[in-house]
Amino acid sequence: MKYDIKKFNDGQVTAKITEGGNLDLKIRGNSYQDLFTIAAVKEAWDAENAMHKNAVATLTILCLIGQRSDRRFHKAESFDLKVIANFINSMKFDKVSILHPHSPISLALIANSEMISHFQFVEKTFKVLGNPVLVSPDAGAYKTTHEIAEKLQADLVPSNKVRVNGAPEISIQGDVKGKECLIVDDLADGGRTFKFLAEALKSQGATKVFLYVTHAQFNYGFEELKESIDHVYCTNSFKDITDEFVTQYSVI
Ligand SMILES: O=P(O)(O)OC[C@H]1O[C@H](OP(=O)(O)OP(=O)(O)O)[C@H](O)[C@@H]1O
């Protein structure tokens, strides 16, 4: 299957199928624009395939927009992940694969969805660093990082984070004295979670602190992270980063 995308001067996006077959789309999915673009492709493909019911349409989303908004935070505010999931569901893909979603709610809300694990990227990082202690930064990350630690036969130090007026407060449940640590989490936004955690780990004797995040957004606070984190490992699911401080695994 092949298609063309055209953008009109007013911003409208239109798609044209130029070769038939199964539809296999892969997008960052970190913008509404990305979602509307594939909606145009899917609509055109559906029209072309109306007579070929055996053709299959799959979608891979690398960094789902709104994945953190997995609940209605306050009364009278929108539940944004639900809005996004409803839109994706309206496209009726046969399968939607999502790379390391923030929480299982994404998978619960999006029909025919499955998670693409971040295991391979953590494994690569773990091997490059040579057996660091894995650190899970909060309750949300604990379950998946625990599973990864078991597979890698790595030591795991859980820590917990509560946000007080938006600022993370950290507690560490384990001994990191004289050890190299690899924090494993799904995404970095402003990086404050990791800055505070790295400072806490180093104050408890960790010799080096590395960070793995699947979705390296770094919308702000990037330079500040260099003061407490020794190196960042991530995918390019959200954006490409060129910086000596960062090693990126390419997924798109
Ligand atoms: O780079 P930062 O700005 O520090 O943000 C990154 C952190 O925020 C997210 O968790 P979040 O606090 O949204 O988790 P929650 O679902 O428990 O609210 C994410 O899983 C990281 O732990």
PDB file of C-alpha atoms and ligand atoms in Angstrom:
ATOM      1  CA  MET A   1       0.000   0.000   0.000  1.00  0.00           C
ATOM      2  CA  LYS A   2       1.250   3.468  -0.866  1.00  0.00           C
ATOM      3  CA  TYR A   3      -0.295   6.874  -0.390  1.00  0.00           C
ATOM      4  CA  ASP A   4       0.357  10.565  -0.931  1.00  0.00           C
ATOM      5  CA  ILE A   5      -0.426  13.347   1.497  1.00  0.00           C
ATOM      6  CA  LYS A   6      -1.153  16.871   0.322  1.00  0.00           C
ATOM      7  CA  LYS A   7      -1.638  19.959   2.412  1.00  0.00           C
ATOM      8  CA  PHE A   8      -3.779  22.859   1.186  1.00  0.00           C
ATOM      9  CA  ASN A   9      -2.778  26.454   1.832  1.00  0.00           C
ATOM     10  CA  ASP A  10      -5.307  26.743   4.648  1.00  0.00           C
ATOM     11  CA  GLY A  11      -3.750  23.745   6.460  1.00  0.00           C
ATOM     12  CA  GLN A  12      -6.272  21.091   5.417  1.00  0.00           C
ATOM     13  CA  VAL A  13      -4.713  17.675   4.855  1.00  0.00           C
ATOM     14  CA  THR A  14      -5.856  15.261   2.167  1.00  0.00           C
ATOM     15  CA  ALA A  15      -4.699  11.729   1.320  1.00  0.00           C
ATOM     16  CA  LYS A  16      -4.681   9.661  -1.869  1.00  0.00           C
ATOM     17  CA  ILE A  17      -4.090   5.910  -2.085  1.00  0.00           C
ATOM     18  CA  THR A  18      -1.667   5.271  -4.961  1.00  0.00           C
ATOM     19  CA  GLU A  19      -1.172   1.510  -4.551  1.00  0.00           C
ATOM     20  CA  GLY A  20      -3.477  -1.089  -2.966  1.00  0.00           C
ATOM     21  CA  GLY A  21      -2.848  -3.738  -0.291  1.00  0.00           C
ATOM     22  CA  ASN A  22      -2.840  -3.960   3.488  1.00  0.00           C
ATOM     23  CA  LEU A  23      -2.510  -0.672   5.343  1.00  0.00           C
ATOM     24  CA  ASP A  24       0.393  -0.527   7.801  1.00  0.00           C
ATOM     25  CA  LEU A  25       0.842   2.959   9.245  1.00  0.00           C
ATOM     26  CA  LYS A  26       3.509   4.068  11.699  1.00  0.00           C
ATOM     27  CA  ILE A  27       3.363   7.512  13.266  1.00  0.00           C
ATOM     28  CA  ARG A  28       4.816   9.385  16.196  1.00  0.00           C
ATOM     29  CA  GLY A  29       1.238  10.249  17.123  1.00  0.00           C
ATOM     30  CA  ASN A  30       2.426  13.016  19.373  1.00  0.00           C
ATOM     31  CA  SER A  31       0.252  15.664  17.699  1.00  0.00           C
ATOM     32  CA  TYR A  32      -3.358  16.088  16.647  1.00  0.00           C
ATOM     33  CA  GLN A  33      -1.980  16.786  13.151  1.00  0.00           C
ATOM     34  CA  ASP A  34      -0.497  13.257  13.029  1.00  0.00           C
ATOM     35  CA  LEU A  35      -3.851  11.743  14.008  1.00  0.00           C
ATOM     36  CA  PHE A  36      -5.841  13.765  11.477  1.00  0.00           C
ATOM     37  CA  THR A  37      -3.349  12.868   8.741  1.00  0.00           C
ATOM     38  CA  ILE A  38      -3.753   9.126   9.280  1.00  0.00           C
ATOM     39  CA  ALA A  39      -7.522   9.592   9.561  1.00  0.00           C
ATOM     40  CA  ALA A  40      -7.437  10.962   6.001  1.00  0.00           C
ATOM     41  CA  VAL A  41      -5.318   7.995   4.848  1.00  0.00           C
ATOM     42  CA  LYS A  42      -7.606   5.490   6.561  1.00  0.00           C
ATOM     43  CA  GLU A  43     -10.751   7.077   5.111  1.00  0.00           C
ATOM     44  CA  ALA A  44      -9.280   6.938   1.588  1.00  0.00           C
ATOM     45  CA  TRP A  45      -8.097   3.351   2.139  1.00  0.00           C
ATOM     46  CA  ASP A  46     -11.544   2.278   3.448  1.00  0.00           C
ATOM     47  CA  ALA A  47     -13.190   3.710   0.337  1.00  0.00           C
ATOM     48  CA  GLU A  48     -10.686   1.901  -1.895  1.00  0.00           C
ATOM     49  CA  ASN A  49     -11.091  -1.363   0.027  1.00  0.00           C
ATOM     50  CA  ALA A  50     -14.874  -1.399   0.301  1.00  0.00           C
ATOM     51  CA  MET A  51     -14.903  -4.477  -1.952  1.00  0.00           C
ATOM     52  CA  HIS A  52     -11.797  -6.180  -0.435  1.00  0.00           C
ATOM     53  CA  LYS A  53     -12.859  -7.107   3.075  1.00  0.00           C
ATOM     54  CA  ASN A  54      -9.772  -9.266   3.617  1.00  0.00           C
ATOM     55  CA  ALA A  55      -7.319  -6.367   3.589  1.00  0.00           C
ATOM     56  CA  VAL A  56      -5.983  -5.496   7.059  1.00  0.00           C
ATOM     57  CA  ALA A  57      -5.278  -2.060   8.535  1.00  0.00           C
ATOM     58  CA  THR A  58      -2.755  -1.698  11.355  1.00  0.00           C
ATOM     59  CA  LEU A  59      -1.503   1.386  13.117  1.00  0.00           C
ATOM     60  CA  THR A  60       1.657   1.832  15.200  1.00  0.00           C
ATOM     61  CA  ILE A  61       1.738   4.822  17.545  1.00  0.00           C
ATOM     62  CA  LEU A  62       5.162   5.581  18.981  1.00  0.00           C
ATOM     63  CA  CYS A  63       4.360   8.418  21.375  1.00  0.00           C
ATOM     64  CA  LEU A  64       0.653   8.767  21.987  1.00  0.00           C
ATOM     65  CA  ILE A  65      -0.456  12.344  22.589  1.00  0.00           C
ATOM     66  CA  GLY A  66      -2.388  12.785  25.827  1.00  0.00           C
ATOM     67  CA  GLN A  67      -1.199   9.501  27.365  1.00  0.00           C
ATOM     68  CA  ARG A  68      -0.606  11.149  30.746  1.00  0.00           C
ATOM     69  CA  SER A  69      -4.141  12.556  30.813  1.00  0.00           C
ATOM     70  CA  ASP A  70      -5.524   9.151  31.700  1.00  0.00           C
ATOM     71  CA  ARG A  71      -8.201  10.458  34.055  1.00  0.00           C
ATOM     72  CA  ARG A  72     -10.394  13.484  34.626  1.00  0.00           C
ATOM     73  CA  PHE A  73      -8.063  15.470  36.862  1.00  0.00           C
ATOM     74  CA  HIS A  74     -10.655  17.968  38.064  1.00  0.00           C
ATOM     75  CA  LYS A  75     -14.393  18.311  37.920  1.00  0.00           C
ATOM     76  CA  ALA A  76     -15.626  20.072  34.743  1.00  0.00           C
ATOM     77  CA  GLU A  77     -12.301  19.484  32.945  1.00  0.00           C
ATOM     78  CA  SER A  78     -12.037  17.320  29.829  1.00  0.00           C
ATOM     79  CA  PHE A  79     -10.724  13.745  29.992  1.00  0.00           C
ATOM     80  CA  ASP A  80      -8.315  14.237  27.102  1.00  0.00           C
ATOM     81  CA  LEU A  81      -7.065  10.692  26.595  1.00  0.00           C
ATOM     82  CA  LYS A  82     -10.691   9.591  26.246  1.00  0.00           C
ATOM     83  CA  VAL A  83     -11.262  12.211  23.519  1.00  0.00           C
ATOM     84  CA  ILE A  84      -8.120  11.037  21.702  1.00  0.00           C
ATOM     85  CA  ALA A  85      -8.998   7.343  22.112  1.00  0.00           C
ATOM     86  CA  ASN A  86     -12.527   7.958  20.794  1.00  0.00           C
ATOM     87  CA  PHE A  87     -11.025   9.615  17.709  1.00  0.00           C
ATOM     88  CA  ILE A  88      -8.607   6.711  17.122  1.00  0.00           C
ATOM     89  CA  ASN A  89     -11.438   4.203  17.661  1.00  0.00           C
ATOM     90  CA  SER A  90     -13.545   5.997  15.049  1.00  0.00           C
ATOM     91  CA  MET A  91     -10.915   5.008  12.440  1.00  0.00           C
ATOM     92  CA  LYS A  92     -11.550   1.302  13.152  1.00  0.00           C
ATOM     93  CA  PHE A  93      -8.045  -0.129  12.725  1.00  0.00           C
ATOM     94  CA  ASP A  94      -7.739  -3.913  13.012  1.00  0.00           C
ATOM     95  CA  LYS A  95      -4.759  -3.478  15.339  1.00  0.00           C
ATOM     96  CA  VAL A  96      -3.228  -0.492  17.122  1.00  0.00           C
ATOM     97  CA  SER A  97       0.248  -1.012  18.630  1.00  0.00           C
ATOM     98  CA  ILE A  98       1.416   1.572  21.134  1.00  0.00           C
ATOM     99  CA  LEU A  99       5.015   1.937  22.275  1.00  0.00           C
ATOM    100  CA  HIS A 100       5.318   1.966  26.100  1.00  0.00           C
ATOM    101  CA  PRO A 101       2.136   3.826  27.019  1.00  0.00           C
ATOM    102  CA  HIS A 102       2.201   5.839  30.258  1.00  0.00           C
ATOM    103  CA  SER A 103      -0.478   3.633  31.822  1.00  0.00           C
ATOM    104  CA  PRO A 104      -2.723   0.692  30.905  1.00  0.00           C
ATOM    105  CA  ILE A 105      -5.638   3.123  30.526  1.00  0.00           C
ATOM    106  CA  SER A 106      -4.487   3.885  26.955  1.00  0.00           C
ATOM    107  CA  LEU A 107      -4.809   0.196  26.117  1.00  0.00           C
ATOM    108  CA  ALA A 108      -8.168  -0.023  27.873  1.00  0.00           C
ATOM    109  CA  LEU A 109      -9.602   2.948  25.978  1.00  0.00           C
ATOM    110  CA  ILE A 110      -8.225   2.178  22.502  1.00  0.00           C
ATOM    111  CA  ALA A 111      -9.894  -0.727  20.696  1.00  0.00           C
ATOM    112  CA  ASN A 112      -7.771  -3.621  19.392  1.00  0.00           C
ATOM    113  CA  SER A 113      -4.685  -2.147  21.023  1.00  0.00           C
ATOM    114  CA  GLU A 114      -1.537  -3.804  22.321  1.00  0.00           C
ATOM    115  CA  MET A 115       1.603  -2.500  23.951  1.00  0.00           C
ATOM    116  CA  ILE A 116       5.035  -2.532  22.326  1.00  0.00           C
ATOM    117  CA  SER A 117       7.430  -3.153  25.204  1.00  0.00           C
ATOM    118  CA  HIS A 118      10.439  -0.940  25.890  1.00  0.00           C
ATOM    119  CA  PHE A 119      12.367  -4.000  27.122  1.00  0.00           C
ATOM    120  CA  GLN A 120      14.795  -4.144  24.192  1.00  0.00           C
ATOM    121  CA  PHE A 121      15.896  -0.536  24.746  1.00  0.00           C
ATOM    122  CA  VAL A 122      16.413  -0.992  28.490  1.00  0.00           C
ATOM    123  CA  GLU A 123      18.301  -4.224  27.807  1.00  0.00           C
ATOM    124  CA  LYS A 124      20.665  -2.480  25.357  1.00  0.00           C
ATOM    125  CA  THR A 125      21.273   0.323  27.845  1.00  0.00           C
ATOM    126  CA  PHE A 126      21.778  -2.118  30.709  1.00  0.00           C
ATOM    127  CA  LYS A 127      24.402  -4.017  28.705  1.00  0.00           C
ATOM    128  CA  VAL A 128      26.222  -0.865  27.549  1.00  0.00           C
ATOM    129  CA  LEU A 129      26.465   0.331  31.150  1.00  0.00           C
ATOM    130  CA  GLY A 130      27.431  -3.101  32.505  1.00  0.00           C
ATOM    131  CA  ASN A 131      24.992  -4.190  35.163  1.00  0.00           C
ATOM    132  CA  PRO A 132      23.721  -0.981  36.805  1.00  0.00           C
ATOM    133  CA  VAL A 133      21.062  -1.057  39.541  1.00  0.00           C
ATOM    134  CA  LEU A 134      17.665  -0.276  38.018  1.00  0.00           C
ATOM    135  CA  VAL A 135      15.657   2.425  39.760  1.00  0.00           C
ATOM    136  CA  SER A 136      11.918   2.879  39.279  1.00  0.00           C
ATOM    137  CA  PRO A 137      10.938   6.473  40.028  1.00  0.00           C
ATOM    138  CA  ASP A 138       7.315   6.015  41.068  1.00  0.00           C
ATOM    139  CA  ALA A 139       4.529   3.542  41.667  1.00  0.00           C
ATOM    140  CA  GLY A 140       3.408   3.814  38.026  1.00  0.00           C
ATOM    141  CA  ALA A 141       6.798   2.674  36.700  1.00  0.00           C
ATOM    142  CA  TYR A 142       7.370  -0.026  39.321  1.00  0.00           C
ATOM    143  CA  LYS A 143       5.431  -2.896  37.757  1.00  0.00           C
ATOM    144  CA  THR A 144       7.018  -2.776  34.289  1.00  0.00           C
ATOM    145  CA  THR A 145      10.508  -2.041  35.643  1.00  0.00           C
ATOM    146  CA  HIS A 146      10.168  -4.935  38.095  1.00  0.00           C
ATOM    147  CA  GLU A 147       9.337  -7.261  35.175  1.00  0.00           C
ATOM    148  CA  ILE A 148      12.339  -5.974  33.220  1.00  0.00           C
ATOM    149  CA  ALA A 149      14.664  -6.349  36.231  1.00  0.00           C
ATOM    150  CA  GLU A 150      13.559  -9.978  36.616  1.00  0.00           C
ATOM    151  CA  LYS A 151      14.273 -10.712  32.951  1.00  0.00           C
ATOM    152  CA  LEU A 152      17.695  -9.028  33.116  1.00  0.00           C
ATOM    153  CA  GLN A 153      18.420 -10.477  36.570  1.00  0.00           C
ATOM    154  CA  ALA A 154      19.206  -6.921  37.613  1.00  0.00           C
ATOM    155  CA  ASP A 155      18.943  -5.383  41.073  1.00  0.00           C
ATOM    156  CA  LEU A 156      15.979  -3.021  41.434  1.00  0.00           C
ATOM    157  CA  VAL A 157      15.642  -0.133  43.859  1.00  0.00           C
ATOM    158  CA  PRO A 158      12.115   1.226  44.018  1.00  0.00           C
ATOM    159  CA  SER A 159      11.621   4.861  44.841  1.00  0.00           C
ATOM    160  CA  ASN A 160       8.460   6.814  45.300  1.00  0.00           C
ATOM    161  CA  LYS A 161       7.402  10.256  44.195  1.00  0.00           C
ATOM    162  CA  VAL A 162       4.629  12.445  45.436  1.00  0.00           C
ATOM    163  CA  ARG A 163       4.033  15.799  43.821  1.00  0.00           C
ATOM    164  CA  VAL A 164       3.658  18.677  46.273  1.00  0.00           C
ATOM    165  CA  ASN A 165       2.415  21.771  44.427  1.00  0.00           C
ATOM    166  CA  GLY A 166       3.709  20.159  41.213  1.00  0.00           C
ATOM    167  CA  ALA A 167       7.237  19.581  42.580  1.00  0.00           C
ATOM    168  CA  PRO A 168       8.269  15.940  43.077  1.00  0.00           C
ATOM    169  CA  GLU A 169       9.245  14.740  46.579  1.00  0.00           C
ATOM    170  CA  ILE A 170      11.347  11.566  46.523  1.00  0.00           C
ATOM    171  CA  SER A 171      11.897   8.613  48.847  1.00  0.00           C
ATOM    172  CA  ILE A 172      14.321   5.778  47.985  1.00  0.00           C
ATOM    173  CA  GLN A 173      13.784   2.231  49.245  1.00  0.00           C
ATOM    174  CA  GLY A 174      17.174   0.523  48.934  1.00  0.00           C
ATOM    175  CA  ASP A 175      20.942   0.801  49.202  1.00  0.00           C
ATOM    176  CA  VAL A 176      22.698   2.552  46.312  1.00  0.00           C
ATOM    177  CA  LYS A 177      26.011   3.351  48.023  1.00  0.00           C
ATOM    178  CA  GLY A 178      28.943   2.911  45.626  1.00  0.00           C
ATOM    179  CA  LYS A 179      26.629   1.789  42.818  1.00  0.00           C
ATOM    180  CA  GLU A 180      25.840   2.978  39.306  1.00  0.00           C
ATOM    181  CA  CYS A 181      22.105   3.508  38.836  1.00  0.00           C
ATOM    182  CA  LEU A 182      19.866   3.466  35.789  1.00  0.00           C
ATOM    183  CA  ILE A 183      16.516   5.181  36.294  1.00  0.00           C
ATOM    184  CA  VAL A 184      13.874   3.634  34.006  1.00  0.00           C
ATOM    185  CA  ASP A 185      10.661   5.473  33.168  1.00  0.00           C
ATOM    186  CA  ASP A 186       8.253   6.094  30.317  1.00  0.00           C
ATOM    187  CA  LEU A 187       8.732   9.790  29.606  1.00  0.00           C
ATOM    188  CA  ALA A 188      10.551  12.963  30.512  1.00  0.00           C
ATOM    189  CA  ASP A 189       8.627  16.200  30.261  1.00  0.00           C
ATOM    190  CA  GLY A 190      10.493  18.833  32.269  1.00  0.00           C
ATOM    191  CA  GLY A 191      12.802  16.251  33.847  1.00  0.00           C
ATOM    192  CA  ARG A 192      12.282  17.441  37.406  1.00  0.00           C
ATOM    193  CA  THR A 193      11.333  13.935  38.593  1.00  0.00           C
ATOM    194  CA  PHE A 194      14.729  12.693  37.446  1.00  0.00           C
ATOM    195  CA  LYS A 195      16.751  15.688  38.592  1.00  0.00           C
ATOM    196  CA  PHE A 196      15.398  15.346  42.139  1.00  0.00           C
ATOM    197  CA  LEU A 197      15.759  11.562  42.082  1.00  0.00           C
ATOM    198  CA  ALA A 198      19.343  11.688  40.750  1.00  0.00           C
ATOM    199  CA  GLU A 199      20.281  14.207  43.461  1.00  0.00           C
ATOM    200  CA  ALA A 200      18.729  11.962  46.117  1.00  0.00           C
ATOM    201  CA  LEU A 201      20.520   8.865  44.741  1.00  0.00           C
ATOM    202  CA  LYS A 202      23.871  10.666  44.680  1.00  0.00           C
ATOM    203  CA  SER A 203      23.369  12.031  48.193  1.00  0.00           C
ATOM    204  CA  GLN A 204      22.914   8.388  49.255  1.00  0.00           C
ATOM    205  CA  GLY A 205      26.234   7.411  47.667  1.00  0.00           C
ATOM    206  CA  ALA A 206      25.384   6.441  44.060  1.00  0.00           C
ATOM    207  CA  THR A 207      28.519   6.964  41.943  1.00  0.00           C
ATOM    208  CA  LYS A 208      26.713   7.620  38.653  1.00  0.00           C
ATOM    209  CA  VAL A 209      23.081   8.059  37.671  1.00  0.00           C
ATOM    210  CA  PHE A 210      21.875   7.356  34.147  1.00  0.00           C
ATOM    211  CA  LEU A 211      18.374   7.866  32.808  1.00  0.00           C
ATOM    212  CA  TYR A 212      16.382   5.748  30.367  1.00  0.00           C
ATOM    213  CA  VAL A 213      13.065   7.136  29.110  1.00  0.00           C
ATOM    214  CA  THR A 214      11.201   5.840  26.085  1.00  0.00           C
ATOM    215  CA  HIS A 215       9.641   9.211  25.239  1.00  0.00           C
ATOM    216  CA  ALA A 216      12.263  11.950  25.541  1.00  0.00           C
ATOM    217  CA  GLN A 217      10.064  15.001  25.280  1.00  0.00           C
ATOM    218  CA  PHE A 218      12.239  17.409  27.262  1.00  0.00           C
ATOM    219  CA  ASN A 219       9.781  20.225  26.732  1.00  0.00           C
ATOM    220  CA  TYR A 220      11.786  22.272  29.236  1.00  0.00           C
ATOM    221  CA  GLY A 221      14.529  21.821  31.874  1.00  0.00           C
ATOM    222  CA  PHE A 222      16.859  19.832  29.598  1.00  0.00           C
ATOM    223  CA  GLU A 223      20.096  21.724  30.321  1.00  0.00           C
ATOM    224  CA  GLU A 224      19.470  21.589  34.070  1.00  0.00           C
ATOM    225  CA  LEU A 225      19.370  17.780  33.946  1.00  0.00           C
ATOM    226  CA  LYS A 226      23.037  17.666  32.985  1.00  0.00           C
ATOM    227  CA  GLU A 227      23.958  18.773  36.513  1.00  0.00           C
ATOM    228  CA  SER A 228      22.691  15.565  38.131  1.00  0.00           C
ATOM    229  CA  ILE A 229      22.275  12.927  35.383  1.00  0.00           C
ATOM    230  CA  ASP A 230      25.405  11.445  33.773  1.00  0.00           C
ATOM    231  CA  HIS A 231      23.826  10.401  30.461  1.00  0.00           C
ATOM    232  CA  VAL A 232      20.367   9.959  28.939  1.00  0.00           C
ATOM    233  CA  TYR A 233      19.282   6.945  26.867  1.00  0.00           C
ATOM    234  CA  CYS A 234      15.970   7.152  24.995  1.00  0.00           C
ATOM    235  CA  THR A 235      14.173   6.480  21.731  1.00  0.00           C
ATOM    236  CA  ASN A 236      13.308   9.130  19.168  1.00  0.00           C
ATOM    237  CA  SER A 237       9.573   8.409  19.553  1.00  0.00           C
ATOM    238  CA  PHE A 238       8.851  12.056  20.372  1.00  0.00           C
ATOM    239  CA  LYS A 239      11.603  13.934  18.519  1.00  0.00           C
ATOM    240  CA  ASP A 240      15.166  13.637  17.263  1.00  0.00           C
ATOM    241  CA  ILE A 241      17.802  15.010  19.632  1.00  0.00           C
ATOM    242  CA  THR A 242      21.382  15.813  18.697  1.00  0.00           C
ATOM    243  CA  ASP A 243      23.375  16.231  21.891  1.00  0.00           C
ATOM    244  CA  GLU A 244      26.382  14.370  23.314  1.00  0.00           C
ATOM    245  CA  PHE A 245      24.434  13.994  26.544  1.00  0.00           C
ATOM    246  CA  VAL A 246      21.857  11.759  24.818  1.00  0.00           C
ATOM    247  CA  THR A 247      21.970   8.346  23.104  1.00  0.00           C
ATOM    248  CA  GLN A 248      18.865   7.751  21.006  1.00  0.00           C
ATOM    249  CA  TYR A 249      17.528   4.441  19.722  1.00  0.00           C
ATOM    250  CA  SER A 250      15.797   5.019  16.409  1.00  0.00           C
ATOM    251  CA  VAL A 251      12.189   3.834  16.129  1.00  0.00           C
ATOM    252  CA  ILE A 252      11.030   6.103  13.277  1.00  0.00           C
TER     253      ILE A 252
HETATM  254  O1  LIG B   1       9.910  15.032  33.383  1.00  0.00           O
HETATM  255  P1  LIG B   1       8.896  15.331  34.446  1.00  0.00           P
HETATM  256  O2  LIG B   1       8.214  16.655  34.219  1.00  0.00           O
HETATM  257  O3  LIG B   1       9.409  15.173  35.823  1.00  0.00           O
HETATM  258  O4  LIG B   1       7.729  14.260  34.264  1.00  0.00           O
HETATM  259  C1  LIG B   1       8.026  12.909  34.077  1.00  0.00           C
HETATM  260  C2  LIG B   1       7.222  12.076  35.007  1.00  0.00           C
HETATM  261  O5  LIG B   1       5.839  12.398  34.817  1.00  0.00           O
HETATM  262  C3  LIG B   1       5.121  11.230  34.421  1.00  0.00           C
HETATM  263  O6  LIG B   1       4.456  10.752  35.512  1.00  0.00           O
HETATM  264  P2  LIG B   1       3.209  11.518  36.164  1.00  0.00           P
HETATM  265  O7  LIG B   1       3.659  12.349  37.291  1.00  0.00           O
HETATM  266  O8  LIG B   1       2.397  12.184  35.093  1.00  0.00           O
HETATM  267  O9  LIG B   1       2.484  10.253  36.721  1.00  0.00           O
HETATM  268  P3  LIG B   1       1.047  10.041  37.306  1.00  0.00           P
HETATM  269  O10 LIG B   1       0.323   9.272  36.255  1.00  0.00           O
HETATM  270  O11 LIG B   1       1.356   9.245  38.518  1.00  0.00           O
HETATM  271  O12 LIG B   1       0.458  11.395  37.559  1.00  0.00           O
HETATM  272  C4  LIG B   1       6.166  10.254  33.925  1.00  0.00           C
HETATM  273  O13 LIG B   1       5.771   8.914  34.096  1.00  0.00           O
HETATM  274  C5  LIG B   1       7.396  10.611  34.713  1.00  0.00           C
HETATM  275  O14 LIG B   1       7.471   9.858  35.919  1.00  0.00           O
END
